Amino acid sequence: MKAQNEMSMSFESRSSNEGFARCAVSAFITQLDPTISELNDIKTAVSEAVTNCVVHAYRNTIGKIYINVKIKENSVVVIKVRDTGCGIGDIKQAMQPLFTTAPSDERAGLGFAVMQSFMDKVNVRSKVGKGTTVTFEKRLSCRVGNG
Amino acid sequence: MRISESGDCITAYLKGDIDHHSARGIREDIDALVQMKQPALLKLDFSGVSFMDSSGIGLIMGRYRLMSLYGGTVKVVNVPEGLAKMMNLSGLSALDIIERRGEKIESTK
């Protein structure tokens, strides 16, 4: 499926950018006239993915976070959040609800569970020492014509 | 965030976006007062919260643990409709501490 529109951005893994990232993505998606609930779902998933980069991928360091958003046919939105941080050794374990490697930071261990519950599809690819790419997809209730 | 005290109860009126970035300051402000006053009840009022990711769940669970240390309890009150999905997903409903518009959120299980 070819993208009808696309946006990419990169920014530093500072926690102050978590709000910027979810608002920028939601501003791009607004052209599809999503419902408030759909927009909230996307903002939440982006926030979880970016927080993972800040807290885990680049723990105690600052690195770059890359986000790519594609709008495809039938109001399907595909969002990629990529880092070049530490990577995840055991993806299955990392995706278990309540599993966290940062309990001292009061992380609930729900990041991936939230992404899976709020999005239609979630895919995680990671290489230890190379980085992680999280891709998620959601089809919006198309209320306006495409284009 | 405004924090008020009345008798044996502290109420924290959370506002704006709760994420990993903002949760730290909120946590520090609440904990400083809780540790000083050791109230029987800590109310977290979510009526002014416009967005919350799972950091909000970590915030609630952390305060629940802290209050348990003092033999106190936590109540989460005035949860806006938009946050109900996150609250339900978190499993917090099992702790019986969430009230929405005066009523408890139904467990989804």
Coordinates of N, CA and C in Angstrom, one line a residue:
Chain A
M1 N 0.8 -1.2 0.0 CA 0.0 0.0 0.0 C 0.9 1.3 0.0
K2 N 0.7 2.1 -1.0 CA 1.5 3.3 -1.1 C 1.0 4.4 -0.1
A3 N 2.0 5.1 0.4 CA 1.6 6.2 1.3 C 1.1 7.4 0.6
Q4 N 0.0 8.0 1.1 CA -0.6 9.2 0.5 C 0.0 10.4 1.0
N5 N 0.6 10.3 2.2 CA 1.2 11.5 2.8 C 2.2 10.9 3.8
E6 N 3.3 11.6 4.1 CA 4.3 11.1 5.0 C 5.0 12.2 5.7
M7 N 5.5 12.0 6.9 CA 6.2 13.0 7.7 C 7.3 12.3 8.5
S8 N 8.5 12.9 8.6 CA 9.5 12.3 9.4 C 10.1 13.4 10.3
M9 N 10.6 13.0 11.5 CA 11.2 14.0 12.3 C 12.2 13.2 13.2
S10 N 13.2 14.0 13.8 CA 14.1 13.4 14.8 C 14.3 14.4 15.8
F11 N 14.6 14.0 17.0 CA 14.8 14.9 18.2 C 15.6 14.1 19.2
E12 N 16.1 14.9 20.2 CA 16.9 14.3 21.3 C 16.0 13.6 22.3
S13 N 16.6 12.5 22.9 CA 15.8 11.7 23.9 C 15.7 12.3 25.2
R14 N 15.3 13.6 25.3 CA 15.0 14.3 26.6 C 13.6 14.1 26.9
S15 N 13.3 13.9 28.2 CA 11.9 13.6 28.6 C 11.0 14.8 28.3
S16 N 11.6 16.0 28.2 CA 10.8 17.2 27.8 C 10.2 17.1 26.4
N17 N 10.8 16.2 25.6 CA 10.3 16.0 24.2 C 9.2 15.0 24.1
E18 N 8.8 14.3 25.2 CA 7.8 13.4 25.1 C 6.4 14.0 24.7
G19 N 6.2 15.2 25.3 CA 5.0 15.9 24.9 C 5.0 16.4 23.5
F20 N 6.2 16.9 23.1 CA 6.4 17.5 21.8 C 6.1 16.4 20.7
A21 N 6.6 15.2 21.0 CA 6.5 14.1 20.0 C 5.0 13.7 19.8
R22 N 4.3 13.5 20.9 CA 2.9 13.0 20.7 C 2.0 14.1 20.1
C23 N 2.3 15.4 20.4 CA 1.5 16.5 19.8 C 1.9 16.7 18.4
A24 N 3.1 16.5 18.0 CA 3.5 16.7 16.6 C 2.8 15.6 15.7
V25 N 2.9 14.4 16.2 CA 2.2 13.3 15.5 C 0.7 13.5 15.4
S26 N 0.1 13.9 16.5 CA -1.3 14.1 16.5 C -1.7 15.3 15.5
A27 N -0.8 16.3 15.5 CA -1.1 17.4 14.6 C -1.1 17.0 13.1
F28 N -0.2 16.1 12.8 CA -0.1 15.5 11.4 C -1.3 14.7 11.1
I29 N -1.8 13.9 12.0 CA -2.9 13.0 11.8 C -4.3 13.8 11.7
T30 N -4.3 15.0 12.2 CA -5.5 15.8 12.3 C -6.2 15.9 10.9
Q31 N -5.3 15.9 9.8 CA -5.9 16.1 8.5 C -6.9 14.9 8.1
L32 N -6.8 13.8 8.9 CA -7.8 12.7 8.6 C -9.1 12.9 9.4
D33 N -9.2 14.0 10.1 CA -10.4 14.3 10.9 C -10.7 13.1 11.9
P34 N -9.7 12.7 12.7 CA -10.0 11.6 13.6 C -10.9 12.0 14.7
T35 N -11.5 11.0 15.4 CA -12.3 11.3 16.5 C -11.3 11.6 17.7
I36 N -11.9 12.2 18.7 CA -11.0 12.6 19.9 C -10.4 11.3 20.5
S37 N -11.2 10.3 20.5 CA -10.8 9.0 21.1 C -9.7 8.4 20.3
E38 N -9.8 8.5 18.9 CA -8.7 7.9 18.1 C -7.4 8.7 18.2
L39 N -7.6 10.0 18.3 CA -6.4 10.9 18.5 C -5.7 10.6 19.8
N40 N -6.5 10.4 20.8 CA -6.0 10.1 22.2 C -5.3 8.8 22.2
D41 N -5.8 7.8 21.5 CA -5.2 6.5 21.4 C -3.8 6.6 20.7
I42 N -3.7 7.4 19.7 CA -2.4 7.6 18.9 C -1.4 8.3 19.8
K43 N -1.9 9.4 20.4 CA -1.0 10.2 21.3 C -0.5 9.3 22.4
T44 N -1.3 8.5 23.0 CA -0.9 7.6 24.1 C 0.2 6.6 23.6
A45 N -0.1 6.0 22.5 CA 0.9 5.0 21.9 C 2.2 5.6 21.6
V46 N 2.2 6.8 21.0 CA 3.5 7.5 20.7 C 4.2 7.9 22.0
S47 N 3.4 8.3 23.0 CA 4.0 8.7 24.3 C 4.7 7.5 24.9
E48 N 4.1 6.3 24.8 CA 4.7 5.1 25.4 C 6.0 4.7 24.7
A49 N 5.9 4.8 23.3 CA 7.1 4.4 22.5 C 8.3 5.3 22.8
V50 N 8.0 6.6 22.8 CA 9.0 7.6 23.0 C 9.6 7.5 24.4
T51 N 8.7 7.3 25.4 CA 9.2 7.1 26.8 C 10.1 5.9 26.9
N52 N 9.8 4.8 26.2 CA 10.7 3.7 26.2 C 12.1 4.0 25.7
C53 N 12.2 4.9 24.7 CA 13.5 5.3 24.1 C 14.2 6.1 25.2
V54 N 13.5 7.0 25.8 CA 14.1 7.9 26.8 C 14.6 7.1 28.0
V55 N 13.7 6.2 28.5 CA 14.0 5.5 29.8 C 14.9 4.3 29.6
H56 N 14.7 3.6 28.5 CA 15.4 2.3 28.3 C 16.5 2.4 27.3
A57 N 16.2 2.8 26.0 CA 17.1 2.7 24.9 C 18.4 3.6 25.2
Y58 N 18.1 4.8 25.7 CA 19.2 5.7 26.0 C 19.4 6.0 27.5
R59 N 19.2 5.0 28.3 CA 19.3 5.2 29.7 C 20.5 6.0 30.1
N60 N 20.4 7.0 30.8 CA 21.5 7.9 31.3 C 22.3 8.5 30.2
T61 N 21.9 8.5 29.0 CA 22.5 9.2 27.9 C 21.5 9.9 27.1
I62 N 22.0 10.7 26.1 CA 21.0 11.4 25.2 C 21.4 10.9 23.8
G63 N 20.3 10.4 23.1 CA 20.5 10.0 21.7 C 19.4 10.5 20.9
K64 N 19.4 10.1 19.6 CA 18.3 10.6 18.7 C 17.2 9.6 18.6
I65 N 16.0 10.2 18.6 CA 14.8 9.4 18.4 C 14.2 9.8 17.0
Y66 N 13.9 8.8 16.2 CA 13.4 9.1 14.8 C 11.9 8.6 14.7
I67 N 11.0 9.5 14.3 CA 9.6 9.1 14.1 C 9.3 9.3 12.6
N68 N 8.6 8.3 12.0 CA 8.1 8.4 10.7 C 6.6 8.1 10.7
V69 N 5.8 8.9 10.1 CA 4.4 8.6 10.0 C 3.9 8.6 8.6
K70 N 3.2 7.5 8.2 CA 2.7 7.4 6.9 C 1.2 7.3 6.9
I71 N 0.5 8.1 6.1 CA -0.9 7.9 5.9 C -1.2 7.1 4.7
K72 N -1.9 6.0 4.8 CA -2.1 5.2 3.7 C -3.6 5.2 3.3
E73 N -3.9 4.3 2.3 CA -5.3 4.2 1.8 C -6.2 3.9 3.0
N74 N -7.5 4.3 2.9 CA -8.5 3.9 3.8 C -8.2 4.5 5.2
S75 N -7.5 5.6 5.3 CA -7.2 6.2 6.6 C -6.4 5.3 7.5
V76 N -5.5 4.5 7.0 CA -4.6 3.7 7.8 C -3.4 4.6 8.1
V77 N -3.1 4.6 9.4 CA -1.9 5.4 9.8 C -0.8 4.4 10.3
V78 N 0.4 4.6 9.8 CA 1.5 3.7 10.2 C 2.6 4.6 10.9
I79 N 2.9 4.3 12.1 CA 3.8 5.1 12.8 C 5.0 4.3 13.2
K80 N 6.2 4.8 12.9 CA 7.5 4.1 13.3 C 8.3 5.0 14.3
V81 N 8.6 4.4 15.4 CA 9.5 5.1 16.4 C 10.8 4.3 16.5
R82 N 11.9 4.9 16.1 CA 13.2 4.2 16.0 C 14.2 4.9 16.9
D83 N 15.1 4.0 17.5 CA 16.2 4.6 18.3 C 17.4 3.8 17.9
T84 N 18.6 4.3 18.2 CA 19.9 3.5 18.0 C 20.5 3.3 19.4
G85 N 19.7 2.9 20.3 CA 20.1 2.7 21.7 C 20.5 1.3 22.0
C86 N 20.3 0.8 23.2 CA 20.9 -0.4 23.7 C 20.2 -1.7 23.1
G87 N 19.0 -1.5 22.6 CA 18.3 -2.7 22.0 C 17.7 -3.6 23.1
I88 N 16.8 -4.5 22.7 CA 16.1 -5.4 23.6 C 16.5 -6.8 23.4
G89 N 17.0 -7.5 24.4 CA 17.5 -8.8 24.3 C 16.4 -9.8 24.1
D90 N 15.4 -9.7 24.9 CA 14.2 -10.6 24.9 C 12.9 -9.8 24.7
I91 N 12.5 -9.7 23.4 CA 11.4 -8.9 23.1 C 10.1 -9.4 23.7
K92 N 10.0 -10.8 23.7 CA 8.8 -11.4 24.3 C 8.6 -11.0 25.7
Q93 N 9.7 -11.0 26.5 CA 9.7 -10.7 27.9 C 9.4 -9.2 28.1
A94 N 10.0 -8.4 27.2 CA 9.8 -6.9 27.3 C 8.4 -6.5 27.1
M95 N 7.7 -7.3 26.3 CA 6.3 -7.0 25.9 C 5.3 -7.6 27.0
Q96 N 5.7 -8.4 27.9 CA 4.8 -8.9 28.9 C 4.3 -7.7 29.8
P97 N 3.0 -7.7 30.0 CA 2.4 -6.7 30.9 C 3.1 -6.8 32.2
L98 N 3.3 -5.7 32.8 CA 3.9 -5.5 34.2 C 5.4 -5.8 34.3
F99 N 6.0 -6.3 33.1 CA 7.5 -6.5 33.2 C 8.1 -5.2 33.0
T100 N 9.1 -4.8 33.8 CA 9.8 -3.6 33.6 C 11.2 -3.8 34.2
T101 N 12.2 -3.1 33.6 CA 13.6 -3.1 34.1 C 13.9 -1.8 34.8
A102 N 12.8 -1.0 35.0 CA 13.0 0.3 35.7 C 12.0 0.6 36.8
P103 N 11.8 -0.4 37.7 CA 10.8 -0.2 38.7 C 11.1 1.0 39.6
S104 N 12.4 1.3 39.8 CA 12.8 2.5 40.7 C 12.2 3.8 40.1
D105 N 12.0 3.8 38.8 CA 11.5 5.0 38.2 C 10.0 5.0 38.1
E106 N 9.4 4.1 38.9 CA 8.0 3.9 38.9 C 7.4 3.6 37.5
R107 N 8.1 2.8 36.7 CA 7.5 2.4 35.5 C 6.6 1.3 35.8
A108 N 5.4 1.3 35.2 CA 4.3 0.3 35.5 C 4.5 -1.0 34.7
G109 N 5.4 -0.9 33.7 CA 5.6 -2.1 32.8 C 4.4 -2.3 31.9
L110 N 3.7 -1.2 31.5 CA 2.5 -1.3 30.7 C 2.7 -0.8 29.3
G111 N 3.9 -0.2 29.0 CA 4.1 0.5 27.7 C 3.6 -0.3 26.5
F112 N 4.2 -1.5 26.3 CA 3.8 -2.3 25.1 C 2.3 -2.8 25.2
A113 N 1.9 -3.1 26.4 CA 0.5 -3.5 26.5 C -0.5 -2.4 26.1
V114 N -0.1 -1.2 26.4 CA -0.9 0.0 26.0 C -0.9 0.1 24.5
M115 N 0.3 0.0 23.9 CA 0.4 0.1 22.5 C -0.5 -0.9 21.8
Q116 N -0.4 -2.2 22.3 CA -1.1 -3.3 21.7 C -2.6 -3.1 21.9
S117 N -3.0 -2.5 23.0 CA -4.5 -2.4 23.2 C -5.0 -1.2 22.5
F118 N -4.2 -0.1 22.3 CA -4.8 1.1 21.7 C -4.6 1.1 20.2
M119 N -3.7 0.3 19.6 CA -3.5 0.3 18.2 C -4.0 -1.1 17.6
D120 N -4.1 -1.1 16.3 CA -4.6 -2.4 15.6 C -3.4 -3.4 15.5
K121 N -2.2 -2.9 15.2 CA -1.1 -3.8 15.1 C 0.2 -3.2 15.7
V122 N 1.0 -4.0 16.3 CA 2.3 -3.5 16.9 C 3.4 -4.5 16.5
N123 N 4.5 -3.9 16.0 CA 5.6 -4.8 15.6 C 6.9 -4.2 16.2
V124 N 7.7 -5.1 16.8 CA 8.9 -4.6 17.5 C 10.1 -5.4 16.9
R125 N 11.1 -4.6 16.4 CA 12.3 -5.2 15.9 C 13.4 -4.6 16.6
S126 N 14.4 -5.4 17.1 CA 15.4 -4.9 17.9 C 16.7 -5.7 17.8
K127 N 17.8 -5.1 17.9 CA 19.1 -5.8 17.9 C 19.9 -5.2 19.1
V128 N 20.4 -6.0 20.0 CA 21.2 -5.6 21.1 C 22.4 -4.8 20.6
G129 N 22.5 -3.6 21.2 CA 23.6 -2.7 20.8 C 23.4 -1.9 19.6
K130 N 22.3 -2.2 18.8 CA 22.1 -1.5 17.6 C 20.8 -0.5 17.7
G131 N 19.8 -1.0 18.4 CA 18.6 -0.2 18.5 C 17.4 -0.9 18.3
T132 N 16.3 -0.2 18.4 CA 14.9 -0.8 18.4 C 14.0 0.0 17.4
T133 N 13.2 -0.6 16.7 CA 12.2 0.0 15.9 C 10.8 -0.5 16.3
V134 N 9.9 0.3 16.7 CA 8.6 -0.1 17.0 C 7.7 0.5 16.0
T135 N 6.9 -0.3 15.3 CA 6.0 0.1 14.3 C 4.5 -0.2 14.7
F136 N 3.7 0.8 14.7 CA 2.3 0.5 15.0 C 1.4 1.1 14.0
E137 N 0.2 0.5 13.9 CA -0.7 0.8 12.8 C -2.1 0.9 13.4
K138 N -2.9 1.9 12.8 CA -4.3 2.0 13.2 C -5.1 2.5 12.1
R139 N -6.3 1.9 11.9 CA -7.2 2.4 10.9 C -8.2 3.3 11.5
L140 N -8.3 4.5 11.0 CA -9.2 5.5 11.6 C -10.6 5.4 10.9
S141 N -11.6 5.7 11.6 CA -12.9 5.7 11.0 C -13.0 6.9 10.0
C142 N -12.9 6.5 8.8 CA -12.7 7.5 7.7 C -14.0 8.4 7.6
R143 N -13.9 9.6 8.1 CA -15.1 10.5 8.0 C -15.0 11.5 6.9
V144 N -13.8 11.6 6.3 CA -13.6 12.5 5.2 C -13.1 11.8 4.0
G145 N -13.2 12.3 2.8 CA -12.7 11.7 1.6 C -11.1 11.7 1.7
N146 N -10.5 10.7 1.0 CA -9.1 10.6 1.0 C -8.5 11.7 0.1
G147 N -7.2 12.0 0.4 CA -6.5 13.0 -0.4 C -6.5 14.3 0.4
Chain B
M1 N -0.1 22.1 40.0 CA -0.9 21.2 40.8 C -1.2 21.9 42.2
R2 N -2.5 21.8 42.6 CA -2.8 22.4 43.9 C -3.0 21.2 44.8
I3 N -2.5 21.3 46.1 CA -2.7 20.3 47.1 C -3.4 20.9 48.3
S4 N -4.5 20.3 48.7 CA -5.2 20.8 49.9 C -5.3 19.8 51.0
E5 N -5.4 20.3 52.2 CA -5.5 19.4 53.4 C -6.7 19.7 54.1
S6 N -7.4 18.7 54.6 CA -8.5 18.9 55.5 C -8.6 17.7 56.4
G7 N -8.4 18.0 57.7 CA -8.4 16.9 58.7 C -7.4 15.9 58.4
D8 N -7.8 14.6 58.2 CA -6.9 13.5 58.0 C -6.7 13.2 56.5
C9 N -7.1 14.1 55.6 CA -7.1 13.9 54.2 C -6.3 14.9 53.4
I10 N -5.5 14.4 52.5 CA -4.8 15.3 51.6 C -5.4 15.1 50.2
T11 N -5.7 16.1 49.5 CA -6.2 16.0 48.1 C -5.3 16.7 47.2
A12 N -4.8 16.0 46.2 CA -3.9 16.6 45.1 C -4.8 16.7 43.8
Y13 N -4.9 18.0 43.4 CA -5.6 18.2 42.1 C -4.6 18.2 41.0
L14 N -4.6 17.1 40.3 CA -3.6 17.0 39.2 C -4.2 17.7 37.9
K15 N -3.3 18.3 37.1 CA -3.8 18.9 35.9 C -2.8 18.8 34.7
G16 N -3.4 19.0 33.6 CA -2.6 19.0 32.3 C -2.3 17.6 31.9
D17 N -1.1 17.4 31.3 CA -0.7 16.1 30.8 C 0.2 15.4 31.9
I18 N -0.2 14.1 32.1 CA 0.7 13.3 33.0 C 1.5 12.3 32.1
D19 N 2.8 12.5 32.0 CA 3.6 11.6 31.3 C 4.9 11.3 32.1
H20 N 5.8 10.6 31.6 CA 7.1 10.3 32.3 C 7.8 11.6 32.7
H21 N 7.7 12.6 31.9 CA 8.4 13.9 32.2 C 7.7 14.6 33.4
S22 N 6.4 14.7 33.4 CA 5.7 15.5 34.4 C 5.5 14.7 35.7
A23 N 5.5 13.4 35.6 CA 5.2 12.6 36.8 C 6.2 12.7 37.9
R24 N 7.4 13.0 37.5 CA 8.4 13.1 38.6 C 8.1 14.2 39.5
G25 N 7.9 15.4 39.0 CA 7.6 16.6 39.8 C 6.3 16.4 40.7
I26 N 5.3 15.8 40.1 CA 4.0 15.6 40.8 C 4.3 14.6 42.0
R27 N 5.0 13.6 41.7 CA 5.4 12.6 42.7 C 6.1 13.2 43.9
E28 N 7.1 14.0 43.6 CA 7.9 14.6 44.6 C 7.1 15.6 45.5
D29 N 6.2 16.4 44.9 CA 5.4 17.3 45.6 C 4.4 16.6 46.6
I30 N 3.8 15.5 46.0 CA 2.8 14.8 46.9 C 3.6 14.0 48.0
D31 N 4.7 13.4 47.6 CA 5.3 12.6 48.6 C 5.9 13.4 49.8
A32 N 6.4 14.6 49.5 CA 6.9 15.4 50.5 C 5.9 15.7 51.6
L33 N 4.7 16.1 51.1 CA 3.6 16.4 52.0 C 3.1 15.2 52.8
V34 N 2.9 14.1 52.0 CA 2.5 12.8 52.7 C 3.4 12.3 53.8
Q35 N 4.7 12.4 53.5 CA 5.7 12.0 54.5 C 5.6 12.9 55.7
M36 N 5.3 14.1 55.5 CA 5.3 15.1 56.6 C 4.0 14.9 57.5
K37 N 2.9 14.7 56.8 CA 1.6 14.7 57.5 C 1.1 13.3 57.8
Q38 N 1.5 12.3 57.0 CA 1.0 11.0 57.1 C -0.5 10.9 57.3
P39 N -1.2 11.3 56.3 CA -2.7 11.4 56.4 C -3.3 9.9 56.3
A40 N -4.5 9.8 56.7 CA -5.2 8.5 56.5 C -5.7 8.3 55.1
L41 N -5.9 9.4 54.4 CA -6.5 9.3 53.1 C -5.8 10.3 52.1
L42 N -5.3 9.7 51.0 CA -4.8 10.6 49.9 C -5.7 10.5 48.7
K43 N -6.3 11.7 48.4 CA -7.2 11.7 47.2 C -6.4 12.3 46.0
L44 N -6.5 11.6 44.9 CA -5.9 12.1 43.7 C -7.0 12.5 42.8
D45 N -7.2 13.8 42.6 CA -8.3 14.3 41.8 C -7.8 14.5 40.3
F46 N -8.4 13.7 39.4 CA -8.0 13.8 38.0 C -8.8 14.7 37.1
S47 N -9.7 15.5 37.7 CA -10.7 16.2 36.9 C -9.9 17.2 35.9
G48 N -8.7 17.7 36.3 CA -8.1 18.6 35.4 C -7.0 18.0 34.5
V49 N -7.0 16.6 34.4 CA -6.0 16.0 33.6 C -6.5 15.8 32.2
S50 N -5.8 16.3 31.2 CA -6.2 16.3 29.8 C -5.6 15.1 29.0
F51 N -4.5 14.5 29.5 CA -3.9 13.4 28.9 C -3.1 12.6 29.9
M52 N -3.1 11.3 29.7 CA -2.3 10.5 30.7 C -1.8 9.2 29.9
D53 N -0.5 8.9 30.0 CA -0.1 7.6 29.5 C 0.2 6.7 30.7
S54 N 0.9 5.6 30.5 CA 1.0 4.6 31.6 C 1.8 5.2 32.8
S55 N 2.5 6.3 32.6 CA 3.2 6.9 33.7 C 2.2 7.3 34.8
G56 N 1.0 7.6 34.4 CA 0.0 8.0 35.4 C -0.4 6.8 36.3
I57 N -0.3 5.6 35.7 CA -0.6 4.4 36.4 C 0.5 4.1 37.4
G58 N 1.8 4.3 36.9 CA 2.9 4.2 37.8 C 2.8 5.1 39.0
L59 N 2.3 6.3 38.7 CA 2.2 7.4 39.8 C 1.1 6.9 40.8
I60 N 0.0 6.4 40.3 CA -1.0 5.9 41.3 C -0.5 4.7 42.1
M61 N 0.1 3.8 41.4 CA 0.6 2.6 42.1 C 1.6 2.9 43.2
G62 N 2.5 3.9 42.8 CA 3.6 4.3 43.7 C 3.0 5.0 45.0
R63 N 1.9 5.8 44.8 CA 1.3 6.5 45.9 C 0.5 5.5 46.8
Y64 N 0.0 4.5 46.1 CA -0.8 3.4 46.8 C 0.2 2.7 47.8
R65 N 1.4 2.4 47.3 CA 2.4 1.7 48.1 C 2.9 2.6 49.2
L66 N 3.1 3.9 48.9 CA 3.5 4.8 50.0 C 2.5 4.9 51.1
M67 N 1.2 5.1 50.7 CA 0.2 5.2 51.7 C 0.0 3.9 52.5
S68 N 0.2 2.8 51.9 CA 0.1 1.5 52.6 C 1.1 1.4 53.7
L69 N 2.3 2.0 53.5 CA 3.4 2.0 54.5 C 2.9 2.7 55.7
Y70 N 2.0 3.7 55.6 CA 1.6 4.5 56.7 C 0.2 4.0 57.2
G71 N -0.3 2.9 56.6 CA -1.6 2.3 57.0 C -2.7 3.2 56.4
G72 N -2.4 4.0 55.4 CA -3.5 4.8 54.8 C -3.9 4.3 53.5
T73 N -4.9 5.0 52.9 CA -5.4 4.6 51.6 C -5.4 5.7 50.6
V74 N -5.5 5.3 49.3 CA -5.6 6.2 48.2 C -7.0 6.1 47.5
K75 N -7.5 7.2 47.1 CA -8.7 7.2 46.3 C -8.4 8.1 45.0
V76 N -8.7 7.5 43.9 CA -8.6 8.2 42.6 C -10.0 8.7 42.2
V77 N -10.2 10.0 42.2 CA -11.5 10.6 41.9 C -11.6 11.5 40.7
N78 N -12.8 11.6 40.2 CA -13.1 12.5 39.1 C -12.3 12.2 37.8
V79 N -12.3 10.9 37.5 CA -11.5 10.5 36.3 C -12.3 10.9 35.0
P80 N -11.7 11.7 34.1 CA -12.5 12.1 32.9 C -12.7 10.8 32.0
E81 N -13.7 10.9 31.2 CA -14.1 9.8 30.3 C -12.9 9.3 29.5
G82 N -12.1 10.3 29.0 CA -11.0 10.0 28.1 C -9.9 9.2 28.7
L83 N -9.8 9.1 30.0 CA -8.8 8.4 30.7 C -9.3 7.0 31.2
A84 N -10.6 6.7 31.0 CA -11.1 5.5 31.5 C -10.5 4.2 30.9
K85 N -10.2 4.3 29.6 CA -9.6 3.2 28.9 C -8.3 2.8 29.6
M86 N -7.4 3.8 29.8 CA -6.1 3.5 30.5 C -6.3 3.0 31.9
M87 N -7.2 3.5 32.6 CA -7.5 3.1 34.0 C -7.9 1.6 34.0
N88 N -8.8 1.3 33.0 CA -9.4 -0.1 33.0 C -8.3 -1.1 32.6
L89 N -7.4 -0.7 31.6 CA -6.4 -1.5 31.1 C -5.4 -1.9 32.2
S90 N -5.2 -0.9 33.2 CA -4.1 -1.0 34.2 C -4.4 -2.1 35.2
G91 N -5.6 -2.5 35.3 CA -5.9 -3.5 36.4 C -6.1 -2.9 37.8
L92 N -6.0 -1.5 37.8 CA -6.2 -0.8 39.1 C -7.6 -1.0 39.7
S93 N -8.5 -1.3 38.8 CA -9.9 -1.5 39.3 C -10.0 -2.6 40.3
A94 N -9.0 -3.6 40.3 CA -9.0 -4.6 41.2 C -8.6 -4.1 42.6
L95 N -8.0 -3.0 42.7 CA -7.6 -2.5 44.0 C -8.8 -1.7 44.6
D96 N -9.8 -1.4 43.8 CA -11.0 -0.8 44.4 C -10.7 0.7 44.9
I97 N -9.9 1.4 44.1 CA -9.5 2.7 44.6 C -10.0 3.8 43.6
I98 N -10.6 3.4 42.5 CA -11.0 4.4 41.5 C -12.4 4.7 41.5
E99 N -12.7 6.0 41.6 CA -14.1 6.4 41.6 C -14.3 7.4 40.4
R100 N -15.4 7.3 39.6 CA -15.6 8.2 38.5 C -17.0 8.8 38.7
R101 N -17.0 10.1 38.7 CA -18.3 10.8 38.9 C -19.0 10.2 40.1
G102 N -18.3 10.0 41.2 CA -19.0 9.5 42.4 C -19.2 8.0 42.4
E103 N -19.0 7.3 41.2 CA -19.2 5.9 41.1 C -17.9 5.2 40.8
K104 N -17.8 3.9 41.2 CA -16.6 3.2 40.9 C -16.7 2.7 39.4
I105 N -15.5 2.7 38.8 CA -15.4 2.2 37.4 C -15.7 0.7 37.4
E106 N -16.5 0.2 36.5 CA -16.8 -1.2 36.4 C -15.5 -1.9 36.0
S107 N -15.3 -3.0 36.6 CA -14.1 -3.9 36.2 C -14.5 -4.4 34.8
T108 N -13.5 -4.5 33.9 CA -13.8 -5.0 32.5 C -13.6 -6.5 32.5
K109 N -13.2 -7.1 33.6 CA -13.0 -8.5 33.5 C -14.2 -9.3 33.8

